[in-house]
Amino acid sequence: VYKRQELERSVNSMCNLAEGIAEEAEKIGVEKGERKGGVLALNKIGFSIEKISEELNIPIQEVKDILETSYDS
């Protein structure tokens, strides 16, 4: 009985950890998607890479990377 309870606690703990990791991954994905959408929208209306970086408060290289990967597809 003791070992079973210990096993159940361990499994519950691992499940909670996995849920936390999944939630964090989703949050990161949403943030990346929002940044990408912002970069593409500002680029579409003619903002320079530097201005996009300034407006969205993200590094210039990230703006360049987003634009390269979005238009290479």
mmCIF file of C-alpha atoms in Angstrom:
data_model
loop_
_atom_site.group_PDB
_atom_site.id
_atom_site.type_symbol
_atom_site.label_atom_id
_atom_site.label_comp_id
_atom_site.label_asym_id
_atom_site.label_seq_id
_atom_site.Cartn_x
_atom_site.Cartn_y
_atom_site.Cartn_z
ATOM 1 C CA VAL A 1 0.000 0.000 0.000
ATOM 2 C CA TYR A 2 2.810 2.406 0.922
ATOM 3 C CA LYS A 3 4.677 1.842 -2.349
ATOM 4 C CA ARG A 4 1.501 2.339 -4.357
ATOM 5 C CA GLN A 5 0.794 5.666 -2.614
ATOM 6 C CA GLU A 6 4.379 6.744 -3.197
ATOM 7 C CA LEU A 7 4.105 5.782 -6.867
ATOM 8 C CA GLU A 8 0.815 7.682 -7.214
ATOM 9 C CA ARG A 9 2.396 10.794 -5.663
ATOM 10 C CA SER A 10 5.334 10.532 -8.057
ATOM 11 C CA VAL A 11 3.056 10.136 -11.056
ATOM 12 C CA ASN A 12 0.912 13.090 -9.964
ATOM 13 C CA SER A 13 4.015 15.189 -9.471
ATOM 14 C CA MET A 14 5.299 14.315 -12.964
ATOM 15 C CA CYS A 15 1.895 15.095 -14.487
ATOM 16 C CA ASN A 16 1.827 18.499 -12.790
ATOM 17 C CA LEU A 17 5.342 19.210 -14.036
ATOM 18 C CA ALA A 18 4.394 18.186 -17.595
ATOM 19 C CA GLU A 19 1.322 20.445 -17.483
ATOM 20 C CA GLY A 20 3.471 23.358 -16.338
ATOM 21 C CA ILE A 21 5.952 22.757 -19.143
ATOM 22 C CA ALA A 22 3.146 22.547 -21.715
ATOM 23 C CA GLU A 23 1.597 25.793 -20.462
ATOM 24 C CA GLU A 24 4.946 27.591 -20.645
ATOM 25 C CA ALA A 25 5.580 26.270 -24.167
ATOM 26 C CA GLU A 26 2.157 27.485 -25.272
ATOM 27 C CA LYS A 27 2.816 30.916 -23.773
ATOM 28 C CA ILE A 28 6.149 31.141 -25.606
ATOM 29 C CA GLY A 29 4.499 30.070 -28.858
ATOM 30 C CA VAL A 30 1.792 32.702 -28.532
ATOM 31 C CA GLU A 31 4.371 35.400 -27.801
ATOM 32 C CA LYS A 32 6.437 34.392 -30.846
ATOM 33 C CA GLY A 33 3.327 34.410 -33.017
ATOM 34 C CA GLU A 34 2.353 37.864 -31.796
ATOM 35 C CA ARG A 35 5.862 39.204 -32.495
ATOM 36 C CA LYS A 36 5.855 37.648 -35.971
ATOM 37 C CA GLY A 37 2.430 39.098 -36.722
ATOM 38 C CA GLY A 38 3.522 42.531 -35.551
ATOM 39 C CA VAL A 39 6.704 42.447 -37.618
ATOM 40 C CA LEU A 40 4.858 41.374 -40.758
ATOM 41 C CA ALA A 41 2.113 43.958 -40.294
ATOM 42 C CA LEU A 42 4.534 46.834 -39.773
ATOM 43 C CA ASN A 43 6.680 45.666 -42.678
ATOM 44 C CA LYS A 44 3.614 45.529 -44.912
ATOM 45 C CA ILE A 45 2.810 49.192 -44.235
ATOM 46 C CA GLY A 46 6.378 50.208 -45.001
ATOM 47 C CA PHE A 47 8.163 50.443 -41.667
ATOM 48 C CA SER A 48 11.934 49.974 -41.845
ATOM 49 C CA ILE A 49 13.585 47.091 -40.006
ATOM 50 C CA GLU A 50 14.997 49.570 -37.498
ATOM 51 C CA LYS A 51 11.597 51.193 -36.889
ATOM 52 C CA ILE A 52 9.922 47.786 -36.476
ATOM 53 C CA SER A 53 12.588 46.839 -33.940
ATOM 54 C CA GLU A 54 12.044 50.079 -32.058
ATOM 55 C CA GLU A 55 8.236 49.915 -32.116
ATOM 56 C CA LEU A 56 8.034 46.286 -30.988
ATOM 57 C CA ASN A 57 11.037 46.473 -28.675
ATOM 58 C CA ILE A 58 12.737 43.445 -30.217
ATOM 59 C CA PRO A 59 16.293 43.104 -31.558
ATOM 60 C CA ILE A 60 16.952 44.070 -35.179
ATOM 61 C CA GLN A 61 18.322 40.596 -35.889
ATOM 62 C CA GLU A 62 15.059 39.014 -34.734
ATOM 63 C CA VAL A 63 13.132 41.282 -37.104
ATOM 64 C CA LYS A 64 15.446 40.265 -39.950
ATOM 65 C CA ASP A 65 15.083 36.578 -39.073
ATOM 66 C CA ILE A 66 11.285 36.817 -39.021
ATOM 67 C CA LEU A 67 11.209 38.581 -42.374
ATOM 68 C CA GLU A 68 13.659 36.135 -43.958
ATOM 69 C CA THR A 69 11.808 33.026 -42.785
ATOM 70 C CA SER A 70 8.407 34.488 -43.661
ATOM 71 C CA TYR A 71 9.245 35.448 -47.200
ATOM 72 C CA ASP A 72 11.510 32.481 -48.006
ATOM 73 C CA SER A 73 8.596 30.046 -47.673
#
